[in-house]
XYZ file of C-alpha atoms in Angstrom:
754
model
C 90.078 89.122 92.791
C 93.850 88.851 93.172
C 95.937 90.779 90.642
C 99.606 91.543 90.136
C 101.942 94.295 88.953
C 104.074 91.611 87.290
C 101.636 90.315 84.669
C 99.810 91.764 81.657
C 100.005 95.553 81.675
C 101.627 95.755 85.104
C 105.132 97.185 84.844
C 108.074 97.228 82.419
C 108.035 98.103 78.712
C 104.359 97.704 77.693
C 104.288 99.898 74.583
C 103.323 96.904 72.432
C 100.145 96.270 74.469
C 99.151 99.751 75.745
C 98.687 102.986 73.803
C 98.386 106.297 75.668
C 96.527 109.441 74.569
C 95.560 112.706 76.258
C 93.902 116.015 75.435
C 96.424 117.821 77.664
C 99.472 119.454 76.085
C 102.781 117.960 77.157
C 106.532 118.246 76.697
C 109.494 116.142 77.727
C 113.252 116.297 78.034
C 113.543 113.031 76.119
C 109.940 112.077 75.443
C 108.782 111.626 71.868
C 105.200 110.830 72.832
C 103.018 109.688 75.713
C 104.157 106.081 75.290
C 107.087 106.891 77.601
C 104.562 106.604 80.439
C 104.510 102.815 79.860
C 108.061 102.164 78.557
C 109.477 100.829 81.826
C 112.124 103.572 81.942
C 112.718 106.302 84.516
C 115.019 108.277 82.231
C 112.353 109.526 79.801
C 110.820 112.573 81.461
C 107.461 114.083 80.522
C 105.384 116.925 81.946
C 102.157 118.744 81.125
C 102.268 122.443 80.244
C 100.124 125.578 79.969
C 98.897 125.537 83.604
C 95.572 124.396 82.113
C 92.477 123.442 84.162
C 92.280 119.667 84.606
C 88.489 119.466 84.772
C 87.141 117.128 82.042
C 90.661 116.534 80.690
C 91.803 112.932 80.465
C 94.732 110.534 80.123
C 93.541 107.353 78.369
C 95.196 103.913 78.290
C 94.052 101.504 75.549
C 94.960 97.859 76.259
C 95.369 95.208 73.563
C 93.039 92.877 75.522
C 90.343 93.418 78.078
C 91.969 93.438 81.492
C 90.890 93.776 85.110
C 92.694 96.509 87.101
C 92.252 97.196 90.798
C 95.274 99.427 91.544
C 97.486 101.936 89.790
C 100.399 104.087 90.870
C 102.415 106.938 89.385
C 106.203 107.090 89.526
C 107.643 110.589 89.181
C 110.946 112.400 89.603
C 109.869 113.838 92.973
C 106.997 113.694 95.431
C 104.405 115.800 93.620
C 100.626 116.339 93.713
C 98.995 116.365 90.261
C 95.424 117.465 90.987
C 92.072 115.720 91.563
C 90.991 112.836 89.275
C 88.749 109.798 89.054
C 89.210 106.586 87.053
C 86.776 105.267 84.439
C 86.599 102.119 82.302
C 85.137 101.393 78.861
C 85.072 98.677 76.217
C 84.422 100.995 73.258
C 86.124 104.251 74.252
C 82.754 106.057 74.250
C 80.624 104.759 77.117
C 82.455 105.126 80.426
C 81.799 103.695 83.903
C 83.159 105.216 87.115
C 85.640 102.827 88.752
C 86.739 105.026 91.677
C 85.749 107.990 93.758
C 87.609 111.257 93.353
C 91.214 111.191 94.581
C 94.358 113.297 94.566
C 96.976 111.866 92.194
C 100.348 111.855 93.943
C 103.538 110.768 92.193
C 106.653 109.577 94.037
C 110.017 108.175 92.892
C 109.239 104.769 94.428
C 105.506 104.638 93.648
C 104.363 104.214 97.255
C 101.110 106.150 96.772
C 98.572 103.687 95.391
C 95.174 104.509 93.839
C 92.524 101.823 94.380
C 89.753 101.179 91.840
C 87.243 100.346 94.575
C 84.240 100.266 92.208
C 85.738 98.083 89.485
C 83.951 94.738 89.086
C 84.665 94.012 85.399
C 87.240 93.752 82.590
C 87.842 96.715 80.231
C 90.055 97.518 77.246
C 90.047 101.273 77.969
C 90.957 102.925 81.270
C 91.240 106.659 81.718
C 92.029 109.260 84.367
C 89.371 111.988 84.150
C 90.259 115.355 85.678
C 88.015 116.821 88.382
C 89.923 119.794 89.798
C 93.347 121.441 89.736
C 95.664 122.648 86.996
C 98.418 121.028 84.948
C 101.947 121.765 86.117
C 105.420 121.517 84.627
C 106.902 120.945 88.088
C 107.779 117.302 88.642
C 108.490 114.951 85.751
C 106.148 112.005 85.151
C 108.024 108.706 84.711
C 105.684 105.715 84.660
C 102.120 104.562 85.241
C 101.983 101.010 86.628
C 98.833 98.903 86.906
C 97.930 95.977 89.126
C 96.161 93.934 86.491
C 94.900 90.529 85.430
C 93.626 88.877 82.254
C 90.519 86.712 82.207
C 91.354 83.423 83.905
C 89.985 79.934 84.387
C 87.314 79.692 87.085
C 86.771 76.796 89.503
C 83.831 75.457 91.516
C 83.746 72.550 93.959
C 81.233 69.811 93.096
C 80.127 67.625 96.015
C 79.056 63.990 95.929
C 75.369 64.946 96.158
C 75.604 67.038 92.967
C 75.585 70.469 94.626
C 78.285 73.109 94.110
C 80.207 75.267 96.551
C 82.648 78.149 96.355
C 84.897 79.554 99.045
C 84.634 83.172 100.087
C 87.894 84.241 101.736
C 88.204 87.263 103.920
C 88.329 90.254 101.604
C 90.030 93.407 102.732
C 89.568 96.401 100.463
C 92.997 98.005 100.653
C 91.564 101.413 99.949
C 92.216 103.799 102.784
C 88.844 104.756 104.266
C 90.379 107.961 105.620
C 90.507 110.727 102.978
C 93.667 112.713 102.319
C 93.450 115.320 105.076
C 94.540 118.929 104.678
C 93.712 119.877 108.278
C 92.295 118.127 111.316
C 88.745 118.550 109.955
C 89.001 118.886 106.157
C 87.805 117.524 103.827
C 85.696 115.491 106.297
C 85.880 113.569 109.541
C 88.270 114.539 112.322
C 91.906 113.693 113.046
C 92.818 113.814 116.735
C 95.699 113.047 119.086
C 96.484 113.308 122.782
C 99.051 116.047 122.074
C 101.305 117.340 119.281
C 104.928 118.466 118.964
C 103.867 121.624 117.094
C 101.403 122.609 114.372
C 103.992 121.431 111.817
C 103.491 117.898 113.163
C 99.725 118.011 113.841
C 97.498 114.917 113.954
C 96.301 115.297 110.333
C 99.907 114.950 109.093
C 99.513 111.177 109.596
C 96.597 111.239 107.125
C 97.924 113.636 104.437
C 98.987 110.902 101.986
C 102.565 112.194 101.914
C 105.742 110.487 103.143
C 107.085 113.197 105.416
C 110.396 113.128 107.252
C 108.413 112.509 110.432
C 104.676 113.131 109.844
C 102.740 113.309 113.122
C 104.842 113.831 116.257
C 103.618 113.813 119.853
C 104.546 116.581 122.266
C 108.153 116.853 123.372
C 108.315 115.326 126.817
C 105.358 112.996 126.182
C 107.961 110.201 126.234
C 106.417 106.914 125.079
C 102.741 107.528 125.881
C 100.072 108.890 123.571
C 97.356 108.176 121.035
C 96.458 109.145 117.461
C 93.140 108.523 115.756
C 90.420 109.450 113.300
C 86.667 109.988 113.712
C 84.440 109.001 110.780
C 81.172 110.751 109.984
C 79.289 107.459 110.418
C 80.203 104.187 112.188
C 82.258 101.884 109.956
C 83.820 98.428 110.229
C 87.626 98.501 110.069
C 89.244 95.093 109.570
C 92.887 96.064 109.093
C 95.073 99.072 109.792
C 98.475 100.125 108.493
C 101.407 101.969 110.051
C 104.138 103.442 107.857
C 107.531 104.568 109.132
C 108.896 108.004 108.325
C 111.043 108.901 105.318
C 114.167 109.481 107.397
C 116.159 106.987 109.425
C 114.978 107.966 112.929
C 112.976 104.755 113.183
C 113.335 104.456 116.952
C 110.645 107.127 117.312
C 107.982 104.754 115.972
C 105.692 103.098 118.569
C 106.595 99.599 119.784
C 103.732 98.511 122.088
C 100.130 99.599 121.569
C 96.460 98.754 121.479
C 94.204 99.582 118.539
C 90.854 100.735 119.910
C 87.328 101.646 118.778
C 84.702 103.907 120.323
C 81.335 105.433 119.511
C 81.393 108.217 122.117
C 85.085 109.057 122.629
C 84.847 107.991 126.286
C 84.506 104.208 126.283
C 87.190 102.530 124.183
C 87.162 98.828 123.250
C 90.472 97.086 122.521
C 90.388 95.525 119.035
C 94.044 94.537 118.645
C 97.129 94.428 120.840
C 100.731 94.531 119.581
C 104.081 94.285 121.368
C 107.725 94.599 120.322
C 106.995 95.985 116.857
C 110.106 97.342 115.114
C 110.854 99.037 111.794
C 114.048 98.348 109.858
C 113.674 100.668 106.856
C 112.139 104.001 105.893
C 108.557 104.246 104.539
C 108.020 100.618 105.616
C 104.393 99.473 105.808
C 103.147 97.067 108.466
C 99.546 95.841 108.287
C 97.696 94.460 111.299
C 94.419 92.543 111.267
C 91.488 92.841 113.665
C 90.140 89.432 114.650
C 86.610 90.568 115.535
C 85.744 93.748 113.570
C 82.729 95.759 114.733
C 81.036 99.057 113.902
C 82.731 102.077 115.480
C 82.772 105.756 114.665
C 86.175 106.503 116.187
C 89.407 104.519 115.995
C 92.774 105.207 117.572
C 96.191 103.673 118.160
C 97.078 104.019 121.845
C 100.785 103.364 122.446
C 102.576 102.670 125.715
C 106.152 102.241 124.465
C 108.278 103.465 121.581
C 111.342 101.893 120.007
C 113.681 103.669 122.387
C 113.050 107.407 122.077
C 112.315 108.950 125.481
C 111.235 112.364 124.157
C 108.332 111.882 121.737
C 106.732 109.418 119.299
C 106.339 109.752 115.518
C 103.979 108.124 112.982
C 104.386 108.917 109.275
C 101.074 107.473 108.018
C 98.129 105.668 109.652
C 95.632 104.018 107.274
C 92.465 101.989 107.931
C 90.872 99.383 105.651
C 87.385 97.898 105.466
C 86.038 94.841 103.613
C 84.219 91.505 104.084
C 85.605 89.561 107.018
C 83.663 86.284 107.240
C 85.562 83.368 105.642
C 83.231 80.511 104.694
C 82.034 77.981 102.131
C 79.105 79.379 100.130
C 76.443 77.363 98.271
C 76.138 77.968 94.520
C 72.362 78.190 93.780
C 72.326 75.833 90.783
C 72.942 72.183 89.890
C 74.021 73.050 86.324
C 76.343 76.085 86.490
C 76.528 78.240 83.362
C 79.304 80.505 82.117
C 77.720 83.359 84.071
C 77.639 81.223 87.230
C 81.349 80.474 86.904
C 82.012 84.172 86.323
C 79.955 85.146 89.381
C 80.891 82.406 91.849
C 84.053 80.829 90.433
C 87.468 80.848 92.071
C 90.515 81.373 89.884
C 93.052 80.830 92.687
C 92.475 77.770 94.874
C 95.559 78.541 96.979
C 93.538 81.094 98.985
C 91.562 78.223 100.525
C 93.317 77.326 103.801
C 94.009 73.767 104.868
C 91.417 74.030 107.630
C 88.673 74.877 105.114
C 89.489 71.796 103.022
C 89.400 69.707 106.205
C 85.991 71.140 107.093
C 84.621 70.298 103.644
C 86.051 66.759 103.524
C 84.735 66.014 107.018
C 81.165 66.368 105.713
C 81.577 65.180 102.110
C 83.591 62.112 101.206
C 83.714 62.946 97.489
C 84.651 66.410 96.154
C 85.537 67.355 92.567
C 87.136 70.531 91.222
C 85.205 71.670 88.119
C 87.067 74.217 85.957
C 85.566 76.547 83.335
C 88.093 77.556 80.660
C 87.267 80.753 78.677
C 87.333 80.523 74.887
C 90.842 80.257 73.422
C 92.363 80.116 76.900
C 94.896 77.344 77.642
C 94.043 74.915 80.441
C 96.806 74.330 82.958
C 97.195 70.653 83.901
C 95.971 69.845 87.395
C 98.335 67.264 88.878
C 97.404 67.266 92.558
C 95.142 64.558 93.900
C 93.431 64.733 97.285
C 92.394 61.490 98.998
C 90.330 61.668 102.156
C 91.716 59.211 104.753
C 89.375 58.648 107.711
C 90.644 60.176 110.941
C 92.398 57.578 113.140
C 93.958 58.669 116.424
C 95.010 56.612 119.461
C 95.846 58.230 122.786
C 96.278 56.467 126.098
C 93.990 58.981 127.764
C 90.371 59.947 128.079
C 88.653 60.505 124.719
C 88.630 64.295 124.951
C 90.700 66.993 123.266
C 93.634 68.098 125.400
C 95.960 71.094 125.591
C 99.439 70.687 127.071
C 101.192 73.978 127.880
C 104.916 73.919 128.583
C 105.319 75.760 131.923
C 108.632 77.530 131.224
C 109.970 79.938 128.626
C 113.022 79.278 126.504
C 115.295 82.325 126.586
C 116.857 83.097 123.209
C 120.372 84.556 123.097
C 120.368 84.832 119.332
C 117.920 84.633 116.452
C 115.556 81.643 116.346
C 115.984 79.603 113.146
C 113.517 76.780 113.700
C 111.233 74.953 116.120
C 111.349 71.205 115.491
C 108.712 68.958 117.066
C 109.956 65.377 117.080
C 107.341 62.706 116.356
C 107.862 59.029 117.180
C 107.205 56.355 114.575
C 103.863 54.554 114.994
C 103.206 50.872 114.496
C 102.254 49.853 110.929
C 98.531 50.175 110.287
C 98.040 52.661 113.134
C 96.162 55.835 112.306
C 97.805 59.101 113.204
C 95.861 61.596 115.259
C 95.586 65.361 115.156
C 98.108 67.647 116.800
C 98.230 71.439 116.642
C 100.880 73.764 118.062
C 100.720 77.363 119.252
C 103.535 79.519 120.634
C 103.919 82.524 122.920
C 106.665 85.110 122.595
C 105.672 87.185 125.658
C 105.843 84.649 128.510
C 102.362 83.262 127.992
C 100.445 86.551 127.885
C 99.340 86.050 124.292
C 99.518 83.041 121.957
C 100.003 82.928 118.194
C 100.075 80.577 115.215
C 101.400 81.097 111.696
C 98.229 80.823 109.637
C 97.607 81.832 106.005
C 101.081 83.354 105.601
C 101.051 85.546 108.718
C 101.067 85.336 112.504
C 97.582 85.387 114.009
C 96.433 85.756 117.600
C 94.961 82.570 119.139
C 92.612 82.446 122.129
C 94.239 79.817 124.374
C 90.966 79.432 126.255
C 89.114 78.418 123.088
C 90.116 74.877 122.075
C 88.097 75.099 118.870
C 90.088 78.195 117.879
C 93.327 76.294 118.526
C 92.078 73.257 116.593
C 91.100 75.411 113.623
C 94.053 77.805 113.433
C 96.875 76.070 115.318
C 99.939 74.952 113.349
C 100.334 71.419 112.062
C 103.691 69.663 112.402
C 104.467 70.332 108.748
C 103.606 74.023 109.106
C 105.861 74.658 112.094
C 108.609 72.601 110.448
C 108.462 74.889 107.389
C 109.062 78.092 109.370
C 112.514 79.654 109.331
C 114.464 82.523 110.838
C 112.633 85.118 108.741
C 109.295 84.063 110.255
C 110.522 84.446 113.850
C 112.367 87.725 113.246
C 111.257 90.502 115.593
C 109.195 88.189 117.821
C 111.290 88.760 120.965
C 113.788 86.880 123.114
C 111.486 84.288 124.710
C 109.365 81.452 123.379
C 106.914 79.052 125.042
C 105.154 76.140 123.309
C 101.705 74.582 123.766
C 100.490 71.327 122.166
C 96.869 70.573 121.279
C 95.973 66.895 120.737
C 92.622 65.456 119.788
C 91.374 61.877 119.868
C 88.223 60.104 118.810
C 85.514 58.423 120.840
C 84.942 55.923 118.030
C 88.225 54.057 117.611
C 91.717 53.566 118.935
C 94.089 56.321 117.952
C 97.677 57.236 118.698
C 99.955 60.273 118.576
C 103.433 60.146 120.110
C 105.631 63.217 120.490
C 109.218 62.733 121.652
C 109.764 66.425 122.392
C 110.769 69.684 120.749
C 114.026 71.429 120.053
C 114.955 74.966 119.061
C 117.552 75.789 116.422
C 119.560 78.899 117.347
C 122.623 79.773 115.218
C 125.885 80.792 116.898
C 129.066 82.347 115.529
C 131.323 79.360 114.896
C 133.678 80.830 112.323
C 136.112 82.122 114.972
C 137.182 78.671 116.266
C 140.064 76.338 115.308
C 140.911 73.012 116.909
C 144.632 72.404 117.467
C 146.374 69.811 119.661
C 143.086 69.022 121.405
C 142.876 72.618 122.691
C 140.092 75.044 121.804
C 141.304 78.541 120.911
C 139.051 81.527 120.251
C 140.833 83.500 117.508
C 138.956 86.785 117.308
C 139.617 89.702 114.979
C 138.039 92.993 116.021
C 135.346 94.444 113.735
C 135.837 97.752 111.929
C 133.696 100.501 110.402
C 133.971 102.583 107.266
C 131.788 105.634 107.919
C 131.249 109.121 106.521
C 129.218 111.925 108.065
C 127.949 114.746 105.864
C 124.668 116.581 105.487
C 123.633 115.328 108.950
C 123.688 111.755 107.591
C 125.871 108.934 108.914
C 126.492 106.381 106.151
C 128.759 103.354 105.952
C 129.301 99.712 106.915
C 130.201 97.743 110.024
C 132.181 94.608 109.170
C 133.787 91.679 110.992
C 136.753 90.004 109.229
C 135.782 86.726 110.944
C 132.322 86.788 109.349
C 130.623 86.740 112.750
C 127.719 88.810 114.027
C 128.161 92.434 115.081
C 126.199 95.216 116.773
C 126.547 98.946 117.359
C 125.129 102.006 119.078
C 125.355 105.737 118.356
C 126.027 108.481 120.907
C 125.459 112.189 120.232
C 127.164 114.622 122.599
C 127.632 111.849 125.139
C 123.958 110.810 125.156
C 122.395 107.708 123.559
C 120.973 108.492 120.113
C 120.382 105.127 118.475
C 119.061 103.028 120.048
C 117.857 105.633 122.528
C 117.951 103.101 125.355
C 121.748 103.192 125.173
C 121.856 99.467 124.450
C 123.542 97.986 121.411
C 121.469 96.919 118.414
C 120.665 93.223 118.115
C 123.481 91.041 116.824
C 123.273 90.724 113.046
C 125.377 89.073 110.372
C 128.311 91.104 109.067
C 128.415 93.373 107.137
C 125.765 95.772 108.472
C 124.756 98.868 106.506
C 124.573 101.971 108.705
C 122.399 104.766 107.332
C 121.158 107.114 110.054
C 119.936 110.704 109.722
C 120.685 112.938 112.687
C 117.633 115.067 113.470
C 118.232 118.798 113.754
C 116.115 118.820 116.905
C 118.923 116.945 118.677
C 121.846 119.110 117.494
C 123.542 122.010 119.255
C 123.467 124.669 116.531
C 126.543 126.725 115.643
C 128.579 124.798 118.216
C 130.764 121.726 118.131
C 128.907 118.399 118.374
C 130.470 114.982 119.022
C 129.097 111.936 117.177
C 130.422 108.591 118.411
C 129.734 105.065 117.126
C 130.608 102.177 119.443
C 130.616 98.695 117.924
C 131.443 95.154 118.983
C 131.322 91.570 117.775
C 129.755 88.423 119.199
C 132.468 88.249 121.892
C 131.844 91.763 123.201
C 135.153 93.344 122.195
C 134.247 97.029 121.766
C 135.816 99.615 119.456
C 134.621 103.095 118.508
C 134.626 105.706 115.739
C 133.911 109.394 116.343
C 133.772 112.729 114.565
C 133.243 116.353 115.574
C 131.120 118.778 113.572
C 129.363 122.134 113.853
C 125.593 121.760 114.155
C 123.728 123.093 111.123
C 120.895 122.293 108.697
C 120.943 119.732 105.884
C 119.574 120.043 102.360
C 119.765 122.591 99.550
C 119.750 125.627 101.826
C 119.067 129.301 100.991
C 121.027 132.006 102.869
C 121.420 135.766 102.806
C 124.746 137.533 102.283
C 125.508 137.277 106.020
C 125.112 133.496 106.016
C 121.765 133.487 107.834
C 119.331 130.809 106.644
C 115.906 131.626 105.194
C 114.366 128.254 106.169
C 115.222 125.058 108.006
C 115.510 121.536 106.613
C 111.767 120.907 106.841
C 110.724 124.152 105.162
C 110.041 126.064 108.372
C 110.532 129.806 107.840
C 113.454 131.368 109.729
C 113.376 134.759 107.966
C 111.760 136.308 104.869
C 113.393 137.713 101.743
C 111.582 140.977 102.397
C 111.064 143.561 99.623
C 108.937 145.813 101.865
C 106.188 147.902 100.173
C 106.100 147.793 96.354
C 104.242 150.363 94.239
C 102.362 149.008 91.202
C 104.263 149.589 87.960
C 107.682 149.490 89.645
C 110.482 146.937 89.590
C 112.383 146.492 92.846
C 116.127 146.464 93.315
C 117.584 142.977 93.136
C 118.724 141.087 96.226
C 121.496 138.502 96.417
C 120.592 134.999 97.621
C 123.079 132.183 98.243
C 122.197 128.515 97.721
C 124.487 126.063 99.554
C 124.614 122.300 99.040
C 124.406 120.771 102.526
C 123.029 117.389 101.439
C 126.252 115.563 102.211
C 126.785 114.413 98.612
C 127.434 116.097 95.228
C 124.506 117.045 92.988
C 124.020 118.169 89.409
C 121.280 119.621 87.190
C 120.276 122.096 89.879
C 117.015 123.872 89.037
C 115.738 126.970 90.843
C 112.148 127.925 90.137
C 109.518 130.293 91.519
C 106.152 129.333 93.047
C 103.922 132.417 93.157
C 100.354 131.116 93.328
C 99.689 133.402 96.305
C 100.517 136.567 94.336
C 98.004 138.472 92.148
C 98.138 138.776 88.366
C 100.554 141.445 87.215
C 103.216 140.560 89.794
C 106.169 138.440 88.665
C 109.239 137.136 90.483
C 112.402 137.352 88.397
C 115.657 135.431 88.883
C 119.074 136.128 87.387
C 122.540 134.606 87.636
C 124.098 138.066 87.919
C 123.127 141.515 89.133
C 124.706 143.227 86.124
C 123.354 142.534 83.642
C 120.151 141.250 85.277
C 118.686 138.735 82.790
C 115.196 138.010 84.113
C 113.903 134.427 84.251
C 111.417 132.426 86.346
C 113.780 129.440 86.338
C 117.554 128.990 86.556
C 119.370 125.797 85.542
C 122.925 124.840 86.593
C 124.421 121.796 84.869
C 127.740 121.731 86.745
C 128.465 119.411 89.665
C 128.036 121.019 93.083
C 130.001 119.192 95.757
C 128.983 119.171 99.409
C 129.266 122.721 100.865
C 129.613 124.304 97.384
C 127.632 127.543 96.949
C 126.107 129.477 94.077
C 124.875 133.076 94.074
C 121.811 134.365 92.263
C 119.678 137.489 92.359
C 115.965 138.068 92.904
C 113.700 141.024 92.147
C 109.972 141.688 91.818
C 108.425 143.299 88.735
C 104.863 144.682 88.780
C 102.445 146.003 86.205
C 100.572 149.278 86.717
C 97.227 147.430 86.945
C 98.359 144.840 89.490
C 95.893 144.401 92.335
C 97.166 145.332 95.800
C 97.757 142.480 98.237
C 98.757 142.493 101.879
C 101.768 140.390 102.817
C 102.176 138.738 99.417
C 104.218 135.537 99.627
C 106.208 133.571 97.044
C 108.573 130.600 97.238
C 111.834 129.718 95.528
C 112.437 125.992 95.319
C 115.572 124.009 94.499
C 115.683 120.591 92.795
C 118.804 118.601 91.867
C 119.932 115.098 90.950
C 122.384 113.180 93.103
C 125.658 112.366 91.360
């Protein structure tokens, strides 16, 4: 069932159709009640208090109408884990049905962590989150719950001329990650594995932890562009699609580019299930989903890459997900000649657009008369159906033997710019002549693999299987409808093959005059004067800033032409790592690149250089010098030595040595420095002490004298880049506090960007 975030109950202000209740205590900076969770605003903050156990607690959403929901997501002020839950549905608020397995609720500012209601098969007026494990927390404001939902809709069946009914079962992928959220390579179940790792901070399970990390899993330094990452299930399972997500920083060239996706049942023999080449990522936390043409049962799956997007040191994958489902697309018989309301509910199709053109052709080839029968629920408006399908008998004439033929163009067309269109020119036939069948497939890798745009995505075609080409190849209208966005990222070469079919029963004809490619060029730099052609070129320019280890700005060309750039760090290629310029793109180009600390020379001068040029190759550059250091809200001691790095790795401890129960330690000064590269406000410092025993408290104060103890400090002023604040920390213990060896606590900083 296809649903949407944009319809009933999805997103926006839904307070008139959804009421929210909970038996958890809550507070909010501007929240009057729980309805702010469905008000469509990110300014109304709410959080739960008391550090109460979540087990058997609930958050309930009451809808004005019964609605089907298959996904929900939580938007919050920061990436935050909110305990273990499951989702239930009810139509009376008393009797509840489980609609999901247990899951960890994770909130993010952009709502990228999705919860799937994998067990939901019905419509409900009540949905609730029921707590399983964990405790409520005031850390991290809750903004919005959004639902992927749908009201009851009209249902359709296809009635054939012989009185029987059919429905179409499309391929169904359950976009619920079959891999659980991992907390180590072997917990909670299964096994994450890789050929090698950069360090334990970037272990294999980091690609399965459900969190958008700055890098996630990273292969060993020096592994270059070779490696693999995978997961072993407890039992063999069919995986039909897999997903790769880029990291949450801008070092996208560390993502793999060429790979095979493989399955195995013994870890020794690996079968190739999918092959990808020249895959690129253009934005952070970007998902790319890849289908497996022939899914089979395997216990182990892995992605085995042979090239990255330019990095010659190591490869990074933020998240790897795997999806199962039903993968056989087909027409299905409805077992009745007089369908009832229940039959329409069970077998009906509410969206006929999911039926591909080839499926309609298959049906009409065997049945000359087909009717669409629609069941309209009570009090539901019926949309007018204006399309009419007329089956015209197939008529093709070819001056050749009456067999299907495949004509493959022997050479590749080399593309020096983006491909906007492929136009196949068809000659006009004589009046009364029937037009035959032609299908087109293309290759972007010099004939190694062939593809067709089918059902809104590129699919691999077996060039040795003419039936596969006939079924999934592109019609003339399909290839004519494709534009530059469809060919983006497909490489710099294209080859075309034509499939033509004729009939043994009658004279048929199909005439193709040829094909042409549409490739845009920069023409805005030309003027014609006195029959002479002059190239009047103005050099491009950049407006860049570098702060907090982030390079931000724009590359522009006054002529409006296409531009490209590359970044050098200390004389070595940084982006792209090959040293080549980026692909030509229309001006202006946004530049937003984070410089990884692993590539900096610390406490010494570094040189960052950006070289840029336009379509004509005229090169200019911009450069800056800076001292290598960390980025973020950084904690330091009085000598300026950092306590941790950007990623939370410990550099030194704030050590209070041995503490005797009943005593309060002397306070120690800590300095917090804004090294984000931009000003912030509403800075909050708070203590996380879940690893300390009862009777031990961590106290913060703005000053040493007087020391006013608090577990949280708030600063409302604006802190510009490199501004610092000082605060003081001490530990207070009660006489009955239990002893603990190497007790650890954390101090965390949160702030809003100005």
